[in-house]
Coordinates of C-alpha atoms and ligand atoms in Angstrom, one line a residue:
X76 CA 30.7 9.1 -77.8
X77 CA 27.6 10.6 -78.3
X78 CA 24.3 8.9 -79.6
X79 CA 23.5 11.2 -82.6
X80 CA 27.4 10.8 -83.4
X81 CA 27.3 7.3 -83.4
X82 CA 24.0 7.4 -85.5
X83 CA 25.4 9.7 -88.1
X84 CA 29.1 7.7 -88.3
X85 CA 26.9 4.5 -88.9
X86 CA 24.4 5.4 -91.3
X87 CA 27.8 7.1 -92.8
X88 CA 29.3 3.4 -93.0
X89 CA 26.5 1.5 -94.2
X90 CA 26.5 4.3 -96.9
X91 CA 29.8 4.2 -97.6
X92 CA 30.0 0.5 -97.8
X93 CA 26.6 0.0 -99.6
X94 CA 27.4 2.7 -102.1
X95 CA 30.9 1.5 -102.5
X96 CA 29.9 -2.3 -103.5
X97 CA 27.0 -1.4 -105.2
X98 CA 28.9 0.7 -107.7
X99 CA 32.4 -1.5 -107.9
X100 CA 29.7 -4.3 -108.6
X101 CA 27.7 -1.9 -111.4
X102 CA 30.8 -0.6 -113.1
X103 CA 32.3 -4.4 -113.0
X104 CA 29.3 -5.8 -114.7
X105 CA 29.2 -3.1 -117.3
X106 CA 32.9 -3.8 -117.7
X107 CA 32.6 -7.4 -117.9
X108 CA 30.0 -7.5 -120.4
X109 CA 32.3 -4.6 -122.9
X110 CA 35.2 -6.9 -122.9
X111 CA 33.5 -10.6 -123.3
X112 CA 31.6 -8.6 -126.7
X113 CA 35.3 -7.6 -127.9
X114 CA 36.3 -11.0 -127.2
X115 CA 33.4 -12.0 -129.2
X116 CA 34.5 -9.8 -131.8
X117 CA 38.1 -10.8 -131.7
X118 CA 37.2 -14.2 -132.2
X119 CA 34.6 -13.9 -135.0
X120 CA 37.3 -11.4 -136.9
X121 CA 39.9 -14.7 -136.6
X122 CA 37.7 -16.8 -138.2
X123 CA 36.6 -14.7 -140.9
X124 CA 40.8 -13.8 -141.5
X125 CA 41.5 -17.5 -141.7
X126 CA 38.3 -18.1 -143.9
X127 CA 39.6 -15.5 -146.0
X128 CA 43.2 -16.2 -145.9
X129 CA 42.2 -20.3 -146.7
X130 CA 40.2 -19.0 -149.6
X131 CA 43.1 -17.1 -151.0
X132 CA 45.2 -19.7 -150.8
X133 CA 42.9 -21.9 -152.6
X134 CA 43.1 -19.2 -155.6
X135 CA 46.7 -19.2 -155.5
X136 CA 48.6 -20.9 -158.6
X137 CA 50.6 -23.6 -157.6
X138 CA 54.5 -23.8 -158.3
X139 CA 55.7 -26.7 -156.1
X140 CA 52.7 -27.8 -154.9
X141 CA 53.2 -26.3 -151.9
X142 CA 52.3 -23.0 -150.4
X143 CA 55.3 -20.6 -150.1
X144 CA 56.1 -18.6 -147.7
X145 CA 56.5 -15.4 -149.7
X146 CA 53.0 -16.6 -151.0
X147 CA 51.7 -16.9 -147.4
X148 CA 53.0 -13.3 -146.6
X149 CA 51.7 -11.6 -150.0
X150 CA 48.1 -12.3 -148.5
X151 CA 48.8 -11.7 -145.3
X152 CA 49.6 -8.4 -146.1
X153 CA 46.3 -8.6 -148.3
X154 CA 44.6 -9.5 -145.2
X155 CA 45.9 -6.6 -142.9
X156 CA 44.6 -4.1 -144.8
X157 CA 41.5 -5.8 -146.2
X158 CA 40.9 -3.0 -148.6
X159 CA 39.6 -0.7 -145.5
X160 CA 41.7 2.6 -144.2
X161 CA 42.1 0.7 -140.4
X162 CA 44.7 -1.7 -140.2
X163 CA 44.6 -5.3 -138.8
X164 CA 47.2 -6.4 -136.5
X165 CA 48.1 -10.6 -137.3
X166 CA 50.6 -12.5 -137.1
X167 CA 51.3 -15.8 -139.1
X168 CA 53.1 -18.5 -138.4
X169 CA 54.6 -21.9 -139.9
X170 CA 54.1 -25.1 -138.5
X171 CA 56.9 -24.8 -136.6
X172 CA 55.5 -21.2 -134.9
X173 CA 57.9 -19.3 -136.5
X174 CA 56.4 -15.8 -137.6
X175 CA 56.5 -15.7 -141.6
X176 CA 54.4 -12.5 -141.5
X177 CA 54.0 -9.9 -138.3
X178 CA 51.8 -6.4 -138.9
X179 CA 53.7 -3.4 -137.5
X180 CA 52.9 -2.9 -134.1
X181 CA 51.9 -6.2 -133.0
X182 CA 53.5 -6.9 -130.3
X183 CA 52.6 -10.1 -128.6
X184 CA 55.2 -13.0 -126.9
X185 CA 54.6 -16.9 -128.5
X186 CA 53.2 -18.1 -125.4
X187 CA 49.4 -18.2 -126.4
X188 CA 50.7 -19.7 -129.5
X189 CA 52.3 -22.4 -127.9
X190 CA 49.4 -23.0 -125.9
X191 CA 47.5 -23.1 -129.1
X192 CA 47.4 -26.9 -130.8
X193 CA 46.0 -28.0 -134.1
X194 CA 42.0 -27.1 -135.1
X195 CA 41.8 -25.2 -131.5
X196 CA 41.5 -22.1 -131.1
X197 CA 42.7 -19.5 -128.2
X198 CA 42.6 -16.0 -126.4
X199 CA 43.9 -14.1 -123.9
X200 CA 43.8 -10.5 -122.4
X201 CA 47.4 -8.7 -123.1
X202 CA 48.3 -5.1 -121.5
X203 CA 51.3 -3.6 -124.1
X204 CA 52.6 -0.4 -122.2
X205 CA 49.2 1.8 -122.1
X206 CA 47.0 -0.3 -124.3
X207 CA 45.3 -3.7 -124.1
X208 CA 44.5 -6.1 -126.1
X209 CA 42.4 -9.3 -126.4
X210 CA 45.2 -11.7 -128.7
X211 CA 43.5 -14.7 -130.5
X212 CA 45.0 -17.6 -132.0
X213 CA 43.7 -20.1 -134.4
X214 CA 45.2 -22.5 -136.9
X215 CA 44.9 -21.8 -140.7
X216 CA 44.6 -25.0 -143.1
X217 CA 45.9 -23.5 -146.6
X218 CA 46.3 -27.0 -148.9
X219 CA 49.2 -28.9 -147.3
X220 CA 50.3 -26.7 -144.7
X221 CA 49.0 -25.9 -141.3
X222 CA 50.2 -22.4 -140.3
X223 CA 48.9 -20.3 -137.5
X224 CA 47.1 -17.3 -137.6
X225 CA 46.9 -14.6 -134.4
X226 CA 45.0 -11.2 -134.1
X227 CA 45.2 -8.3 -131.9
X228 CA 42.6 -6.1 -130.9
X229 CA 43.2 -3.4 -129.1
X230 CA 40.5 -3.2 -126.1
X231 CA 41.9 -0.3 -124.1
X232 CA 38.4 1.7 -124.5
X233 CA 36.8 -0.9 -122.2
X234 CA 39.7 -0.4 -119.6
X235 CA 39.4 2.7 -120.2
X236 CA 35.5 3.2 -119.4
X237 CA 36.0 0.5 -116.3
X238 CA 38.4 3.1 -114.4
X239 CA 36.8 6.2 -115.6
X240 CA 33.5 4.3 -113.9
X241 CA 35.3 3.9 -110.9
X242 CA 36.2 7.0 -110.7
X243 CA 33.4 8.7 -111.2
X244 CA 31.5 6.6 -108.6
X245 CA 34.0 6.9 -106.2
X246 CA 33.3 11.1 -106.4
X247 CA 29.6 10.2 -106.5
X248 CA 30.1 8.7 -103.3
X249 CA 32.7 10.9 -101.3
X250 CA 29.6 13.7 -102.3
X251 CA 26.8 11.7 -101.2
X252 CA 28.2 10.8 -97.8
X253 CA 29.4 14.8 -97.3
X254 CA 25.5 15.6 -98.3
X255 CA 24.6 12.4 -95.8
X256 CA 26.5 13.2 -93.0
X257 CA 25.1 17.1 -93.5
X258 CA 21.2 15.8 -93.8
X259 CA 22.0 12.7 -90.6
X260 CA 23.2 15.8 -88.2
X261 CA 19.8 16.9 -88.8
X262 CA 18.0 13.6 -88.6
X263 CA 20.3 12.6 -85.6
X264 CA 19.8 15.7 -83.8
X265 CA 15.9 15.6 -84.5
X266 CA 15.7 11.5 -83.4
X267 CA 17.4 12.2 -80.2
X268 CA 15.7 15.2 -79.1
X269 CA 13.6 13.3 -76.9
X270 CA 16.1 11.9 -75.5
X271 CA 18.1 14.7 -74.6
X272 CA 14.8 16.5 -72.9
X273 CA 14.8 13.6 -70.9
X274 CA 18.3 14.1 -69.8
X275 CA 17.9 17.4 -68.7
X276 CA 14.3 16.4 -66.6
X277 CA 16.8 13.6 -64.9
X278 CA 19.6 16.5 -64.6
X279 CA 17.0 19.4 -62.9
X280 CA 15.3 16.3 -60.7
X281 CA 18.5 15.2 -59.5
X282 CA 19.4 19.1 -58.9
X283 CA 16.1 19.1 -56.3
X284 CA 13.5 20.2 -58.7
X285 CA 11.1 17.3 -57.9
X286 CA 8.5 19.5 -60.3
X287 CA 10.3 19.7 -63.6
X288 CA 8.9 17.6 -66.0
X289 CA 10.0 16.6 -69.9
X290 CA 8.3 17.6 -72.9
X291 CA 6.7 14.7 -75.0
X292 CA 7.8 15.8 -78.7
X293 CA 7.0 12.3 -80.3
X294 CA 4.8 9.8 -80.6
X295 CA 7.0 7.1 -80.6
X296 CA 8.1 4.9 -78.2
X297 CA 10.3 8.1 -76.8
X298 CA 7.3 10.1 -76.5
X299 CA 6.2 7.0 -74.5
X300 CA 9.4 6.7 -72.3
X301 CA 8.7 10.8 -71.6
X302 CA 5.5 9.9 -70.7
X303 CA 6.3 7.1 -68.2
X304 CA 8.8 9.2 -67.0
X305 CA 6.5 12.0 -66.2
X306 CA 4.5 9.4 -64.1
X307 CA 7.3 8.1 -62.5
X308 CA 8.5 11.7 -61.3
X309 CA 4.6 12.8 -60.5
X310 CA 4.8 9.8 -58.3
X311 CA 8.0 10.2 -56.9
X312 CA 7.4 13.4 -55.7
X313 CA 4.3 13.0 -54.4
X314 CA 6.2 10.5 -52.3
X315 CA 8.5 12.9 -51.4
X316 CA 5.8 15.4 -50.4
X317 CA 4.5 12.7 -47.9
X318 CA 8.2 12.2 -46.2
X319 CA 8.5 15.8 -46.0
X320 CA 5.0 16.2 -44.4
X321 CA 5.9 13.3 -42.1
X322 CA 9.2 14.5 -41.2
X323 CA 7.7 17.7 -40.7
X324 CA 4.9 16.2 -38.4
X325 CA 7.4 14.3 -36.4
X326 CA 9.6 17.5 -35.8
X327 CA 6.3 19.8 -34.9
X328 CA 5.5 16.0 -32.5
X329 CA 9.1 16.1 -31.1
X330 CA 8.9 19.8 -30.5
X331 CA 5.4 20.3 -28.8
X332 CA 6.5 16.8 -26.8
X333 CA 9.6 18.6 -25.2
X334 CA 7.4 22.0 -24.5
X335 CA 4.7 19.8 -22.7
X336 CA 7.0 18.2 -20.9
X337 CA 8.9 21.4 -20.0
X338 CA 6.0 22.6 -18.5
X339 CA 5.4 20.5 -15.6
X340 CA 9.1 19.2 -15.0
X341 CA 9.8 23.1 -14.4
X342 CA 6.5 23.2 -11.6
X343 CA 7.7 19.6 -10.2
X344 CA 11.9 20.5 -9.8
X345 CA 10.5 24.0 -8.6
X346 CA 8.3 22.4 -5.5
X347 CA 10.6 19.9 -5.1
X348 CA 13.6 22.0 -4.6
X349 CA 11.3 24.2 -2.5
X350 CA 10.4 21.4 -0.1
X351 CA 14.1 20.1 0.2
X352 CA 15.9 23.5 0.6
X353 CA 13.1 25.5 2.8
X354 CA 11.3 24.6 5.9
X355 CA 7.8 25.5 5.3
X356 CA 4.9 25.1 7.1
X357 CA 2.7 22.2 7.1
X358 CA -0.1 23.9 4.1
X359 CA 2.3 25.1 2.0
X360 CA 4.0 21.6 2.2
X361 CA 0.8 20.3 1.2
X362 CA 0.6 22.7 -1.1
X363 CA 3.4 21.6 -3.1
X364 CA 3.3 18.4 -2.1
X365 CA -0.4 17.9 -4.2
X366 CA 1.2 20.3 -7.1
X367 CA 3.7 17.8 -7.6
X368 CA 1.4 15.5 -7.5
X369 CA -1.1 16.9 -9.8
X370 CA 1.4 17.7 -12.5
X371 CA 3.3 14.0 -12.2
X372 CA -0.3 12.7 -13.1
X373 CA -0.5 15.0 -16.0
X374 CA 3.1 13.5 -17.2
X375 CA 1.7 9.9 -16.4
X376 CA -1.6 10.6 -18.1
X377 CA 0.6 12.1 -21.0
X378 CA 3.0 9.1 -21.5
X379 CA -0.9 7.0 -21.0
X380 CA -1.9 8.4 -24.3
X381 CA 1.2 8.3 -25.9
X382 CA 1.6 5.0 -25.6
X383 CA -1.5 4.5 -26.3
X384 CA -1.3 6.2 -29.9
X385 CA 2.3 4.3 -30.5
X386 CA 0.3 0.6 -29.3
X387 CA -2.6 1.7 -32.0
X388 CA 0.0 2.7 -34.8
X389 CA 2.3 -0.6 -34.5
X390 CA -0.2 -2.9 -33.0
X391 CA -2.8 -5.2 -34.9
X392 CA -6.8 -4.3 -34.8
X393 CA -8.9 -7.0 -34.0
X394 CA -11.7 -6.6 -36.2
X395 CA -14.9 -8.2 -35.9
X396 CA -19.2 -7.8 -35.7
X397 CA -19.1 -5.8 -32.9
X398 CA -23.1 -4.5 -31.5
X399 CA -23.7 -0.7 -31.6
X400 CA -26.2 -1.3 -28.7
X401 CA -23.1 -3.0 -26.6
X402 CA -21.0 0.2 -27.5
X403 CA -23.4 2.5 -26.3
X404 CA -24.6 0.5 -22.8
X405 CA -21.0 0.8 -22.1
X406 CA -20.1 4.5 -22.7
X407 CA -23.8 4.9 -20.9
X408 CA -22.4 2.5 -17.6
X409 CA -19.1 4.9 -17.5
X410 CA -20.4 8.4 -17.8
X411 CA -22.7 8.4 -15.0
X412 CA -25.4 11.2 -14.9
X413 CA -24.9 13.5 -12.1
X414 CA -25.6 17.1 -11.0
X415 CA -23.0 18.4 -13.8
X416 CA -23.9 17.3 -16.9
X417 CA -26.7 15.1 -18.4
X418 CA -25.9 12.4 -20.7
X419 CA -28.9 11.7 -23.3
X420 CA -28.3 8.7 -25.2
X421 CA -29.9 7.9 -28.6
X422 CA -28.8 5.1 -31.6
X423 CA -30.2 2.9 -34.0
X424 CA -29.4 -0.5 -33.1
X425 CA -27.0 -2.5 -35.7
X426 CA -24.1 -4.3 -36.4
X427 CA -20.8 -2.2 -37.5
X428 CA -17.3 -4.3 -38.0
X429 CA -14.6 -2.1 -35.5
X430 CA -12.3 -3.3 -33.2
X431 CA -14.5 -2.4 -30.2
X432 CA -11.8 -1.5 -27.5
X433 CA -10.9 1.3 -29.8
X434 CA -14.1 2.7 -30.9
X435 CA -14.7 2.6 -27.2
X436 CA -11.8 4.6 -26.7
X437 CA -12.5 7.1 -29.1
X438 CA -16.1 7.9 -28.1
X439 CA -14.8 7.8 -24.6
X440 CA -12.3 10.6 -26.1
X441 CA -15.2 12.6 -27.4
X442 CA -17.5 12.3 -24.5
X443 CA -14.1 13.7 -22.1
X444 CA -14.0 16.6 -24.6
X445 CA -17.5 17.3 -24.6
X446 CA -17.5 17.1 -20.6
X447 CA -14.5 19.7 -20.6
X448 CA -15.9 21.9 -23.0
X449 CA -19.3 22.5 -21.3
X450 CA -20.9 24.2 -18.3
X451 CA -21.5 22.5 -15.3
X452 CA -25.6 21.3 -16.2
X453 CA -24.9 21.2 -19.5
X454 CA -26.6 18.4 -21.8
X455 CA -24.5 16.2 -23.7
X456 CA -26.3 14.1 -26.5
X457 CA -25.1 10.7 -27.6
X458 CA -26.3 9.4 -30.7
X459 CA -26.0 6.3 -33.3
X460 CA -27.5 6.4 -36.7
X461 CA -27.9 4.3 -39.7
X462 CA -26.6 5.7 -43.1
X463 CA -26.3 5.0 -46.6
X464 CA -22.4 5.3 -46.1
X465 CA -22.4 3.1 -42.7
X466 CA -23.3 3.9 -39.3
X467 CA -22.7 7.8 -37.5
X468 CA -21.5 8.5 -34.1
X469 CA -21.9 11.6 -33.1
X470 CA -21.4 13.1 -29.6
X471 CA -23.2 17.0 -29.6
X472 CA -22.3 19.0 -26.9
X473 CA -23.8 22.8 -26.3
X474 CA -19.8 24.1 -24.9
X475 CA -17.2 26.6 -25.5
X476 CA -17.6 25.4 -29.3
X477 CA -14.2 25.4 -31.6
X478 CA -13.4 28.2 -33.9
X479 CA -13.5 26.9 -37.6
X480 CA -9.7 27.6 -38.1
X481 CA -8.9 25.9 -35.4
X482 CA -10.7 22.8 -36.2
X483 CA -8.1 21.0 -38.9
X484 CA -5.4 21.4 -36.6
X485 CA -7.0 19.9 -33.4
X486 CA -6.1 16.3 -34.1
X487 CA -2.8 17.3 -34.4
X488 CA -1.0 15.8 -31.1
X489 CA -0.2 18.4 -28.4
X490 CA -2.8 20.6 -30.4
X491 CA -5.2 22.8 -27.9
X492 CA -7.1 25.7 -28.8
X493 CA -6.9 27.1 -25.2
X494 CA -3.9 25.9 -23.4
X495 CA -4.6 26.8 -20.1
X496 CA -7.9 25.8 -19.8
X497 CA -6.9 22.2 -21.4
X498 CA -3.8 21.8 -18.9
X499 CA -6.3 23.2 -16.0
X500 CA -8.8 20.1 -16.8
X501 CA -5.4 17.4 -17.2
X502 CA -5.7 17.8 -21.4
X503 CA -2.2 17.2 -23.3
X504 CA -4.0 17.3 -27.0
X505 CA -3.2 13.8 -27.5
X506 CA -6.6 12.5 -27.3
X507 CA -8.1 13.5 -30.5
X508 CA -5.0 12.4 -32.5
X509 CA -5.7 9.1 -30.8
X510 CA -9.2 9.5 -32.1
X511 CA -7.9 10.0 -35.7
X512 CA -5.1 7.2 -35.5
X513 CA -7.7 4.5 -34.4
X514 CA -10.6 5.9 -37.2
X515 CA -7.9 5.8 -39.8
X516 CA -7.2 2.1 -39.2
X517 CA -11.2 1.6 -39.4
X518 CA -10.8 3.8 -42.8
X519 CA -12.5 6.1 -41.2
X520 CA -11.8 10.3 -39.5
X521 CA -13.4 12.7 -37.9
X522 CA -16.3 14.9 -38.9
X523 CA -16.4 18.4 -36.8
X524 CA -18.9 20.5 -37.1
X525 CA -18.8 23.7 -34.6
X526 CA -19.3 26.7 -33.7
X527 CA -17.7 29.3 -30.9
X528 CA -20.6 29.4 -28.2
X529 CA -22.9 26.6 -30.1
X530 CA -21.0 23.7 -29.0
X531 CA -19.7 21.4 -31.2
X532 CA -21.1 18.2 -32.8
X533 CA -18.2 15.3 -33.5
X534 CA -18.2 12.2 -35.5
X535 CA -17.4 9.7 -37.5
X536 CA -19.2 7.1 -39.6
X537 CA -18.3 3.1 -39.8
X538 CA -19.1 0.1 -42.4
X539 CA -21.9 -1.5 -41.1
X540 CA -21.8 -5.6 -40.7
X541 CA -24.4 -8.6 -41.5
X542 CA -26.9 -8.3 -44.1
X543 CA -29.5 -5.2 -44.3
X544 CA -32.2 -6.6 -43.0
X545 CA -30.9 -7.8 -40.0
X546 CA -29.9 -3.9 -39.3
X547 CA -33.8 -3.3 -40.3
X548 CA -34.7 -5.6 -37.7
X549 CA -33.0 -4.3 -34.8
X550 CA -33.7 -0.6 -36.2
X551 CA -35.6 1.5 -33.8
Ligands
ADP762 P1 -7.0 17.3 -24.7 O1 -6.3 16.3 -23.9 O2 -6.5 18.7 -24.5 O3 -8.5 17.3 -24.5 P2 -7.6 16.6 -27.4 O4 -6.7 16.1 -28.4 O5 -8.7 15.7 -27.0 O6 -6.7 17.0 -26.2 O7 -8.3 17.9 -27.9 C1 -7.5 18.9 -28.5 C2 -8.1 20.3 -28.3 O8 -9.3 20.4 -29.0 C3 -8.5 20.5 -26.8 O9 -7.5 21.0 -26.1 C4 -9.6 21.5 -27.0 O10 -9.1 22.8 -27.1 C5 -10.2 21.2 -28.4 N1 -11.5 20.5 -28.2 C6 -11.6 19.1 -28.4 N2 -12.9 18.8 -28.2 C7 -13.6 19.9 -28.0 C8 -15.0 20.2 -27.8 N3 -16.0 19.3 -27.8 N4 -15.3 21.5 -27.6 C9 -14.4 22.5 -27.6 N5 -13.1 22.3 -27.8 C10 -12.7 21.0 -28.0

């Protein structure tokens, strides 16, 4: 069943109920009160007929000395009509509760008479076909003789009212719960809006649309669920931006893996099948022989640095205070001057927390690139400075340069702006995503700034270690 149906049927029942009670209780009360007052009245009329009729008697002459019974009836009859236009309805009886005068149309059994014993005095609610009456009872002391004396007033107004109340409340309430249920719809429909706008942003999300959201249309604690929801969705597809952009990245990884591999598997089976199938001469055994060669220690190299960038992803950096002047001496011991390039090394000296086997790596990396990209006699400037944000390495080279549209792509793996010339100099384009897996474990990336024919200046910046002054100290 539906919420707002369920709101409406119960705001329907606790009308209907509180309605119900409220006027049975109302119209009972009113009813209540009506009949005790004609009790009341009953009762006071009794006594003032058996005052009167014991004063009568008292004026009576006396015969026998004792009352008669056609005496007894003469004022009886006296009594009935008391001289007004509305006639009383009484009954009188002897001692022995036999009627010795009944008005016409009283008509009452002798069992609240029997009930009723000497000075007491009685009542009781009778229903006589379509009327009712409240019967009272009382004893009469007229000289010697105790008779009984019993009225009847007819009370069928106050039934009357008491279902004429209920009826009118019980069409009071069959219209306030039509004009209820009419004005809940509204109120139901209005509550639950929110949550039906809800609904339908779970129904379009679930559908694929990661971007719908729901409108807030209260301030309540709805309008709060919308908003939580909203966040929970914003997050959730951001999330699921990320798995598509990695899925994505391991496709485009899996992809440009199987086309470099393609590459030299086709030149290695080639030479191969050449050297088993032909008899060639000794050069062009050698030849092939060294292509094979070459291009199984481009695959080697490959499966190197792809190893290298799984180890870096999965494996745990050993962070510590690591010397920039101990980074530098060691790229500077590797990359040996020599006729084809000149290495000029420059840095601030300082303490920067890395895990130094992979910075190594990386501005080994950098210095390879810078090496490939240049002319033979080229200079290639090394340098180390202290920052505000942390410490820069930079390696500046004066090469081929990289064209700025190239340059966000380049850390991709497999990525090379000139294919040929990379392969030629034993590049796969995994380096530089090396580069950016190990900087990204230091919180850190690459900063490129370059040029086509100006050569290219790369780098990266790192938190600094130890207090400042120590840095000051061993400053340059
Ligand atoms: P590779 O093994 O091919 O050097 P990298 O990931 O290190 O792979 O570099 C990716 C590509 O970026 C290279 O193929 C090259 O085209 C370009 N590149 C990197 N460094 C430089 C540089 N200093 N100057 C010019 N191009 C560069």
């Amino acid at each position: 069943m539906k919420f707002s149906i369920k709101l409406v049927l119960w705001t329907m029942i606790i009308m209907a109920l509180t309605l119900g009670l409220s006027g049975f209780y109302f119209v009972n009360y009113v009813f209540e009160t009506s009949l005790e007052r004609e009790i009341n009245q009953a009762m006071d009329e009794n006594s003032i007929l058996r005052f009167a009729f014991e004063t009568a008697a008292l004026n009576v002459p006396l015969k026998y000395g004792v009352l008669q019974d056609g005496t007894v009836e003469q004022i009886a009859s006296n009594l009935e009509t008391g001289g007004q236009d509305v006639r009383r309805m009484l009954r009188l009886s002897d001692e022995e509760k036999n009627a010795l005068y009944i008005s016409d149309g009283f008509d009452a059994d002798n069992e609240l008479l029997e009930q009723t014993k000497e000075n007491q005095r009685a009542y009781r609610v009778i229903r006589s076909g379509e009327h009712f009456y409240v019967q009272t009872a009382s004893n009469v002391n007229a000289l010697d003789r105790v008779l009984y004396l019993e009225t009847l007033k007819d009370v069928s107004e106050v039934f009357y009212e008491r279902a004429m109340g209920y009826s009118v409340y019980r069409r009071m309430t069959i219209l306030m719960l039509i004009f209820g249920v009419i004005i809940m719809n509204f109120i139901a429909a209005w509550l639950t809006k929110p949550i039906r706008l809800l609904t339908k942003a779970t129904k379009e999300m679930a559908a694929g649309d990661y971007s719908y959201r729901a409108n807030k249309v209260s301030n309540d604690e709805l309008g709060q669920l919308t908003l939580d929801f909203n966040s929970m969705a914003e997050a959730l597809e951001e999330n699921i931006d990320k798995l598509e952009d990695e899925i994505q990245a391991r496709e485009d990884f899996v992809g440009a893996f199987a086309h470099e591999l393609k590459t030299p598997l086709t030149s290695i089976i080639g030479y191969a099948d050449m050297l088993r199938s032909r008899k060639l001469d000794e050069e062009k055994s050698f030849l092939s022989a060294n292509y094979i060669y070459t291009e199984g220690k481009r695959l080697e190299a490959m499966s190197l640095r792809l190893l290298d960038i799984i180890v870096t992803k999965r494996g745990e950096a050993k962070f510590q205070k690591v010397s920039t002047e101990s980074l530098f001496e060691y790229i500077r011991s590797m990359f040996i001057p020599n006729e084809a390039m000149e290495f000029v090394y420059t840095y601030d000296k300082a303490f920067v927390r890395a895990d130094s086997d992979l910075i190594i790596t990386v501005l080994i990396n950098l210095l390879d690139n810078a090496c490939k990209a240049s002319e033979p006699g080229s200079v290639i400037e090394v340098k180390g400075n202290q920052e505000e944000s942390g410490y820069r390495f930079t390696v500046r080279d004066y090469g081929i340069g990289i064209p700025i549209e190239e340059q966000d792509k380049i850390t991709q793996a497999f990525y090379m702006v000139d294919k040929s010339r990379s392969r030629s100099r034993n590049g796969a384009g995994l380096g530089l995503a090396l580069c950016a897996e190990i900087l990204s474990r230091h919180h850190s990336r690459l900063e490129i700034d370059s040029a086509p024919g100006e050569g290219s200046s790369i780098g990266f910046v790192l938190r600094k270690e130890g207090k400042e002054e120590e840095n000051e100290k061993i400053n340059h």
